[in-house]
Amino acid sequence: MAANGQWCLIESDPGVFSELIKDFGCTGLQVEELWSLDECAFNELKPVHGLIFLFKWKNESEQDQQGKVVYGDTDIFFAKQVINNACATQAIISVLLNIESKDISLGDTLTQFREFTSSFNPALKGMSLTNADRLREVHNSFARQNMFEFDSKSAEKDDDVYHFVAFVPFKDRVYELDGLKPGPIDHGPFTDDWLTVVRPLLQSRVARHAATEITFNLMAVVGDKLMALDRELRAAEGDMLIADIKNKMRIEEEKRANYKIENIRRKHNYIPLIMEMLKILSEKGMLLPLTEKAKEKLASKSSTKKAGPS
């Protein structure tokens, strides 16, 4: 569990992020994972209101940076990251607070937060986000249960450090919102479809690190599919079209039901059950033999791997 005032690490998963958005009080959105940077993969998810990109962070020079950092006052919401582990929620909120669609309702929590921080500079916005009790509470609801509490440590030089950034369309320009940068990064204008700008950008970034790194994750913040399908169903005519829409709704509902089950399992504390099972096994004299058997099995697997195929 995260200690008071701290933010836990959370899993990069569309079911997790969709529930975060819902619990923040926002409606009209969901999160989908992208497995490809092909144009058709993006087209299937439209409308796409923002992208959240997870990658292994490396300290790059300004010469390697794409786009131009915007300094000073700007209408776009941008917050500096001032605490570890909050970058996932910060990336989500960076998308949500910059959506210009009237079909999306932010809800009271995010609307009040945006109004409260509207005159703040990026550092103060970051501090306000860090100290927003409701947002931290929702984020930390996905904290993993641990048998012991450990002091949090800073990443060492050789540790793998992963980082989330957001990409959003805002006032006919594409911005990258990275809380570790001094300001939003302007990647230029777009005309009809902002994805025509951001897709080559992501392809270039992945290709640049492909030789040494394969750990990337890309998720899209998109319109609520069930709401869109419900609107289609109301306007549909013809039995085949109606049946097709109902089938798509069924698939989406099943997916959400699975997400709900997975999130319940993520949040559940299994430690008391495990401890009770270990206690019973110990009382029956079964724990030590099972432990030794597991060690032997592990050693056998290790020796088989070292020997290789015969």
CSV table of C-alpha atoms in Angstrom, one decimal:
chain,number,residue,atom,x,y,z
A,1,MET,CA,0.0,0.0,0.0
A,2,ALA,CA,1.1,3.6,-0.6
A,3,ALA,CA,1.8,5.6,2.5
A,4,ASN,CA,-0.1,8.8,3.2
A,5,GLY,CA,0.8,11.5,0.7
A,6,GLN,CA,2.6,9.0,-1.6
A,7,TRP,CA,1.5,7.7,-5.0
A,8,CYS,CA,1.8,4.0,-5.9
A,9,LEU,CA,3.0,2.4,-9.1
A,10,ILE,CA,0.1,1.3,-11.3
A,11,GLU,CA,-0.2,-1.1,-14.2
A,12,SER,CA,-0.3,0.3,-17.7
A,13,ASP,CA,-3.6,-1.3,-18.8
A,14,PRO,CA,-6.7,-0.1,-20.6
A,15,GLY,CA,-9.0,-1.5,-18.0
A,16,VAL,CA,-7.1,0.2,-15.2
A,17,PHE,CA,-7.0,3.5,-17.0
A,18,SER,CA,-10.7,3.4,-18.0
A,19,GLU,CA,-11.7,2.8,-14.4
A,20,LEU,CA,-9.4,5.7,-13.2
A,21,ILE,CA,-11.2,8.0,-15.7
A,22,LYS,CA,-14.6,6.8,-14.5
A,23,ASP,CA,-13.7,7.2,-10.8
A,24,PHE,CA,-12.4,10.7,-11.4
A,25,GLY,CA,-16.0,11.4,-12.4
A,26,CYS,CA,-15.5,11.8,-16.1
A,27,THR,CA,-18.0,10.4,-18.6
A,28,GLY,CA,-18.0,9.8,-22.3
A,29,LEU,CA,-14.5,8.3,-22.5
A,30,GLN,CA,-12.7,5.0,-22.3
A,31,VAL,CA,-9.1,3.8,-23.0
A,32,GLU,CA,-8.1,1.3,-25.6
A,33,GLU,CA,-4.7,-0.3,-26.2
A,34,LEU,CA,-2.9,0.1,-29.5
A,35,TRP,CA,-0.9,-2.9,-30.8
A,36,SER,CA,0.2,-1.3,-34.0
A,37,LEU,CA,1.1,2.2,-35.4
A,38,ASP,CA,-0.6,1.4,-38.7
A,39,GLU,CA,-3.2,3.9,-39.9
A,40,CYS,CA,-6.0,1.4,-39.8
A,41,ALA,CA,-5.4,0.7,-36.1
A,42,PHE,CA,-5.9,4.4,-35.3
A,43,ASN,CA,-8.9,4.7,-37.6
A,44,GLU,CA,-10.8,1.9,-35.8
A,45,LEU,CA,-10.7,3.9,-32.6
A,46,LYS,CA,-11.8,7.3,-33.7
A,47,PRO,CA,-12.6,9.7,-32.3
A,48,VAL,CA,-9.2,9.7,-30.5
A,49,HIS,CA,-8.9,12.5,-27.9
A,50,GLY,CA,-5.4,11.8,-26.7
A,51,LEU,CA,-2.6,9.2,-26.6
A,52,ILE,CA,-0.7,8.0,-23.6
A,53,PHE,CA,2.8,6.6,-24.4
A,54,LEU,CA,4.9,4.5,-22.0
A,55,PHE,CA,8.6,4.0,-22.6
A,56,LYS,CA,11.9,3.4,-20.9
A,57,TRP,CA,13.1,6.8,-19.9
A,58,LYS,CA,16.6,7.9,-21.0
A,59,ASN,CA,18.2,11.3,-20.4
A,60,GLU,CA,18.4,12.8,-23.9
A,61,SER,CA,20.0,15.9,-25.0
A,62,GLU,CA,18.1,18.9,-26.5
A,63,GLN,CA,19.5,18.0,-29.9
A,64,ASP,CA,17.6,14.7,-29.8
A,65,GLN,CA,14.3,16.3,-28.8
A,66,GLN,CA,11.5,16.5,-31.4
A,67,GLY,CA,9.3,19.6,-31.4
A,68,LYS,CA,9.7,22.9,-29.6
A,69,VAL,CA,9.2,23.5,-25.9
A,70,VAL,CA,6.6,26.3,-25.3
A,71,TYR,CA,7.6,28.6,-22.4
A,72,GLY,CA,5.5,31.1,-20.5
A,73,ASP,CA,1.7,31.4,-20.4
A,74,THR,CA,-0.3,29.1,-22.6
A,75,ASP,CA,-4.0,28.0,-22.6
A,76,ILE,CA,-3.1,24.3,-22.6
A,77,PHE,CA,-3.1,22.6,-19.3
A,78,PHE,CA,0.5,21.5,-18.4
A,79,ALA,CA,1.8,20.4,-15.0
A,80,LYS,CA,5.3,19.6,-14.0
A,81,GLN,CA,5.8,16.2,-12.4
A,82,VAL,CA,7.0,16.8,-8.9
A,83,ILE,CA,6.6,13.3,-7.3
A,84,ASN,CA,7.5,9.7,-8.3
A,85,ASN,CA,4.9,7.2,-9.5
A,86,ALA,CA,2.3,9.8,-10.4
A,87,CYS,CA,3.2,10.1,-14.1
A,88,ALA,CA,0.5,7.6,-15.2
A,89,THR,CA,-2.4,9.6,-13.6
A,90,GLN,CA,-0.7,12.9,-14.7
A,91,ALA,CA,-0.6,11.7,-18.3
A,92,ILE,CA,-4.3,10.8,-18.1
A,93,ILE,CA,-5.3,14.1,-16.5
A,94,SER,CA,-3.2,16.0,-19.1
A,95,VAL,CA,-5.4,14.4,-21.8
A,96,LEU,CA,-8.7,14.9,-20.0
A,97,LEU,CA,-8.2,18.6,-19.1
A,98,ASN,CA,-7.3,19.5,-22.7
A,99,ILE,CA,-10.2,17.8,-24.5
A,100,GLU,CA,-12.2,20.3,-26.4
A,101,SER,CA,-15.2,18.0,-27.3
A,102,LYS,CA,-18.6,19.0,-26.0
A,103,ASP,CA,-19.5,15.3,-25.8
A,104,ILE,CA,-17.3,14.8,-22.8
A,105,SER,CA,-18.2,15.6,-19.2
A,106,LEU,CA,-15.3,16.1,-16.8
A,107,GLY,CA,-17.3,15.9,-13.7
A,108,ASP,CA,-17.0,18.0,-10.5
A,109,THR,CA,-13.6,16.8,-9.3
A,110,LEU,CA,-11.7,17.6,-12.5
A,111,THR,CA,-13.7,20.7,-13.4
A,112,GLN,CA,-13.0,22.2,-9.9
A,113,PHE,CA,-9.3,21.2,-10.2
A,114,ARG,CA,-8.9,22.9,-13.6
A,115,GLU,CA,-10.6,26.1,-12.4
A,116,PHE,CA,-8.6,26.2,-9.2
A,117,THR,CA,-5.2,25.8,-11.0
A,118,SER,CA,-6.1,27.8,-14.1
A,119,SER,CA,-3.8,30.8,-13.1
A,120,PHE,CA,-1.0,28.6,-11.8
A,121,ASN,CA,2.4,28.0,-13.5
A,122,PRO,CA,3.4,24.4,-14.4
A,123,ALA,CA,5.3,23.8,-11.1
A,124,LEU,CA,2.3,24.9,-9.0
A,125,LYS,CA,-0.1,22.9,-11.1
A,126,GLY,CA,2.2,19.9,-10.5
A,127,MET,CA,2.2,20.5,-6.7
A,128,SER,CA,-1.6,20.9,-6.8
A,129,LEU,CA,-2.0,17.6,-8.6
A,130,THR,CA,0.3,15.8,-6.2
A,131,ASN,CA,-1.8,17.1,-3.2
A,132,ALA,CA,-5.2,16.5,-4.8
A,133,ASP,CA,-6.7,14.1,-2.2
A,134,ARG,CA,-9.4,12.6,-4.4
A,135,LEU,CA,-7.2,12.1,-7.4
A,136,ARG,CA,-4.5,10.4,-5.3
A,137,GLU,CA,-7.1,8.3,-3.6
A,138,VAL,CA,-8.4,7.0,-6.9
A,139,HIS,CA,-4.9,6.4,-8.2
A,140,ASN,CA,-3.8,4.5,-5.0
A,141,SER,CA,-6.9,2.3,-5.1
A,142,PHE,CA,-4.8,0.2,-7.5
A,143,ALA,CA,-1.9,-0.1,-5.0
A,144,ARG,CA,-0.6,-3.7,-4.7
A,145,GLN,CA,-0.9,-5.3,-1.3
A,146,ASN,CA,2.4,-6.1,0.3
A,147,MET,CA,3.1,-8.3,3.4
A,148,PHE,CA,5.8,-5.8,4.4
A,149,GLU,CA,6.2,-2.1,4.0
A,150,PHE,CA,9.5,-1.0,2.4
A,151,ASP,CA,11.0,2.4,2.3
A,152,SER,CA,10.7,3.8,-1.2
A,153,LYS,CA,14.0,4.3,-2.9
A,154,SER,CA,15.1,6.4,-5.8
A,155,ALA,CA,16.1,4.8,-9.0
A,156,GLU,CA,19.8,3.9,-9.2
A,157,LYS,CA,21.9,4.6,-12.3
A,158,ASP,CA,21.4,1.2,-13.9
A,159,ASP,CA,17.8,0.8,-12.9
A,160,ASP,CA,15.1,0.6,-15.6
A,161,VAL,CA,12.9,3.7,-15.3
A,162,TYR,CA,9.6,3.9,-17.2
A,163,HIS,CA,7.7,7.1,-17.9
A,164,PHE,CA,4.3,8.1,-19.3
A,165,VAL,CA,3.8,11.1,-21.6
A,166,ALA,CA,0.6,12.3,-23.3
A,167,PHE,CA,-0.1,13.6,-26.8
A,168,VAL,CA,-3.1,15.8,-27.4
A,169,PRO,CA,-4.6,18.0,-30.1
A,170,PHE,CA,-5.2,21.5,-28.9
A,171,LYS,CA,-6.3,24.5,-30.9
A,172,ASP,CA,-5.3,23.0,-34.2
A,173,ARG,CA,-1.8,22.0,-33.0
A,174,VAL,CA,-0.3,18.7,-31.6
A,175,TYR,CA,1.3,18.9,-28.2
A,176,GLU,CA,3.4,16.4,-26.2
A,177,LEU,CA,2.9,16.8,-22.5
A,178,ASP,CA,5.8,15.4,-20.5
A,179,GLY,CA,5.9,16.4,-16.8
A,180,LEU,CA,9.7,16.1,-16.8
A,181,LYS,CA,10.1,18.9,-19.4
A,182,PRO,CA,9.9,22.6,-18.7
A,183,GLY,CA,6.8,23.1,-20.8
A,184,PRO,CA,4.5,21.5,-23.4
A,185,ILE,CA,6.2,20.5,-26.6
A,186,ASP,CA,4.7,21.8,-29.8
A,187,HIS,CA,4.8,19.4,-32.7
A,188,GLY,CA,3.2,21.7,-35.2
A,189,PRO,CA,-0.2,22.3,-36.7
A,190,PHE,CA,-2.7,19.9,-38.2
A,191,THR,CA,-5.6,20.4,-40.5
A,192,ASP,CA,-8.3,17.7,-40.4
A,193,ASP,CA,-6.8,14.8,-38.5
A,194,TRP,CA,-4.2,15.3,-35.7
A,195,LEU,CA,-3.2,11.6,-35.9
A,196,THR,CA,-1.5,12.3,-39.3
A,197,VAL,CA,1.0,14.3,-37.3
A,198,VAL,CA,1.4,12.2,-34.2
A,199,ARG,CA,1.6,8.8,-35.9
A,200,PRO,CA,4.8,9.4,-37.8
A,201,LEU,CA,6.2,11.1,-34.7
A,202,LEU,CA,5.6,7.9,-32.6
A,203,GLN,CA,7.0,5.7,-35.4
A,204,SER,CA,10.2,7.8,-35.5
A,205,ARG,CA,10.5,7.6,-31.7
A,206,VAL,CA,10.0,3.8,-31.5
A,207,ALA,CA,12.4,3.3,-34.5
A,208,ARG,CA,15.1,5.4,-32.8
A,209,HIS,CA,15.2,3.1,-29.8
A,210,ALA,CA,14.3,-0.2,-31.5
A,211,ALA,CA,17.8,-1.4,-31.6
A,212,THR,CA,18.2,-1.4,-27.8
A,213,GLU,CA,14.7,-1.2,-26.5
A,214,ILE,CA,11.4,-3.0,-27.2
A,215,THR,CA,9.4,-2.1,-24.2
A,216,PHE,CA,6.7,0.4,-25.3
A,217,ASN,CA,3.0,0.7,-24.6
A,218,LEU,CA,0.5,3.0,-26.3
A,219,MET,CA,-3.0,3.7,-25.2
A,220,ALA,CA,-5.7,5.9,-26.7
A,221,VAL,CA,-8.3,7.9,-24.9
A,222,VAL,CA,-11.3,7.5,-27.1
A,223,GLY,CA,-15.0,8.2,-27.1
A,224,ASP,CA,-17.3,5.8,-25.1
A,225,LYS,CA,-18.1,3.0,-27.5
A,226,LEU,CA,-21.3,1.9,-25.8
A,227,MET,CA,-22.6,5.5,-25.9
A,228,ALA,CA,-21.8,5.7,-29.6
A,229,LEU,CA,-23.3,2.3,-30.4
A,230,ASP,CA,-26.5,3.3,-28.5
A,231,ARG,CA,-26.8,6.4,-30.7
A,232,GLU,CA,-26.3,4.2,-33.8
A,233,LEU,CA,-28.9,1.7,-32.6
A,234,ARG,CA,-31.5,4.4,-32.1
A,235,ALA,CA,-31.0,5.7,-35.7
A,236,ALA,CA,-30.6,2.2,-37.3
A,237,GLU,CA,-33.0,0.8,-39.8
A,238,GLY,CA,-33.0,-2.8,-41.1
A,239,ASP,CA,-32.8,-6.1,-39.1
A,240,MET,CA,-29.2,-6.9,-40.3
A,241,LEU,CA,-27.8,-3.5,-39.2
A,242,ILE,CA,-29.6,-3.6,-35.9
A,243,ALA,CA,-28.3,-7.1,-35.2
A,244,ASP,CA,-24.8,-6.1,-36.1
A,245,ILE,CA,-24.9,-3.1,-33.7
A,246,LYS,CA,-26.3,-5.2,-30.9
A,247,ASN,CA,-23.6,-7.8,-31.4
A,248,LYS,CA,-20.9,-5.0,-31.1
A,249,MET,CA,-22.6,-3.8,-28.0
A,250,ARG,CA,-22.5,-7.3,-26.5
A,251,ILE,CA,-18.8,-7.7,-27.3
A,252,GLU,CA,-18.1,-4.3,-25.6
A,253,GLU,CA,-20.2,-5.2,-22.6
A,254,GLU,CA,-18.3,-8.5,-22.2
A,255,LYS,CA,-15.0,-6.7,-22.4
A,256,ARG,CA,-16.0,-4.3,-19.7
A,257,ALA,CA,-17.2,-7.1,-17.5
A,258,ASN,CA,-13.8,-8.8,-17.9
A,259,TYR,CA,-12.1,-5.5,-17.0
A,260,LYS,CA,-14.2,-5.2,-13.9
A,261,ILE,CA,-13.3,-8.7,-12.8
A,262,GLU,CA,-9.6,-8.1,-13.5
A,263,ASN,CA,-9.6,-4.8,-11.5
A,264,ILE,CA,-11.3,-6.5,-8.5
A,265,ARG,CA,-8.6,-9.1,-8.5
A,266,ARG,CA,-5.9,-6.4,-8.7
A,267,LYS,CA,-7.4,-4.6,-5.7
A,268,HIS,CA,-8.1,-7.6,-3.6
A,269,ASN,CA,-5.9,-8.4,-0.6
A,270,TYR,CA,-4.9,-12.0,-1.0
A,271,ILE,CA,-2.3,-11.9,1.8
A,272,PRO,CA,-4.6,-13.1,4.7
A,273,LEU,CA,-5.7,-16.1,2.6
A,274,ILE,CA,-2.1,-17.0,1.7
A,275,MET,CA,-0.9,-16.7,5.3
A,276,GLU,CA,-3.8,-18.9,6.5
A,277,MET,CA,-3.0,-21.5,3.9
A,278,LEU,CA,0.7,-21.5,4.9
A,279,LYS,CA,-0.3,-21.8,8.5
A,280,ILE,CA,-2.6,-24.8,7.9
A,281,LEU,CA,0.1,-26.5,5.8
A,282,SER,CA,2.7,-25.9,8.5
A,283,GLU,CA,0.3,-27.3,11.2
A,284,LYS,CA,-0.2,-30.5,9.2
A,285,GLY,CA,3.6,-30.9,8.6
A,286,MET,CA,3.2,-30.4,4.9
A,287,LEU,CA,4.9,-27.0,4.4
A,288,LEU,CA,8.5,-28.1,4.6
A,289,PRO,CA,8.2,-31.1,2.3
A,290,LEU,CA,6.3,-29.0,-0.3
A,291,THR,CA,9.0,-26.3,-0.1
A,292,GLU,CA,11.8,-28.8,-0.6
A,293,LYS,CA,9.8,-30.4,-3.5
A,294,ALA,CA,9.4,-26.9,-5.1
A,295,LYS,CA,13.2,-26.3,-4.7
A,296,GLU,CA,14.0,-29.6,-6.4
A,297,LYS,CA,11.6,-28.8,-9.3
A,298,LEU,CA,13.2,-25.4,-9.8
A,299,ALA,CA,16.7,-26.8,-9.7
A,300,SER,CA,15.7,-29.4,-12.3
A,301,LYS,CA,14.3,-26.8,-14.6
A,302,SER,CA,17.4,-24.7,-14.2
A,303,SER,CA,19.7,-27.6,-15.1
A,304,THR,CA,17.6,-28.5,-18.1
A,305,LYS,CA,17.8,-25.0,-19.4
A,306,LYS,CA,21.6,-24.9,-19.0
A,307,ALA,CA,22.0,-28.3,-20.7
A,308,GLY,CA,20.0,-27.2,-23.7
A,309,PRO,CA,18.2,-29.4,-26.2
A,310,SER,CA,19.7,-32.9,-26.7
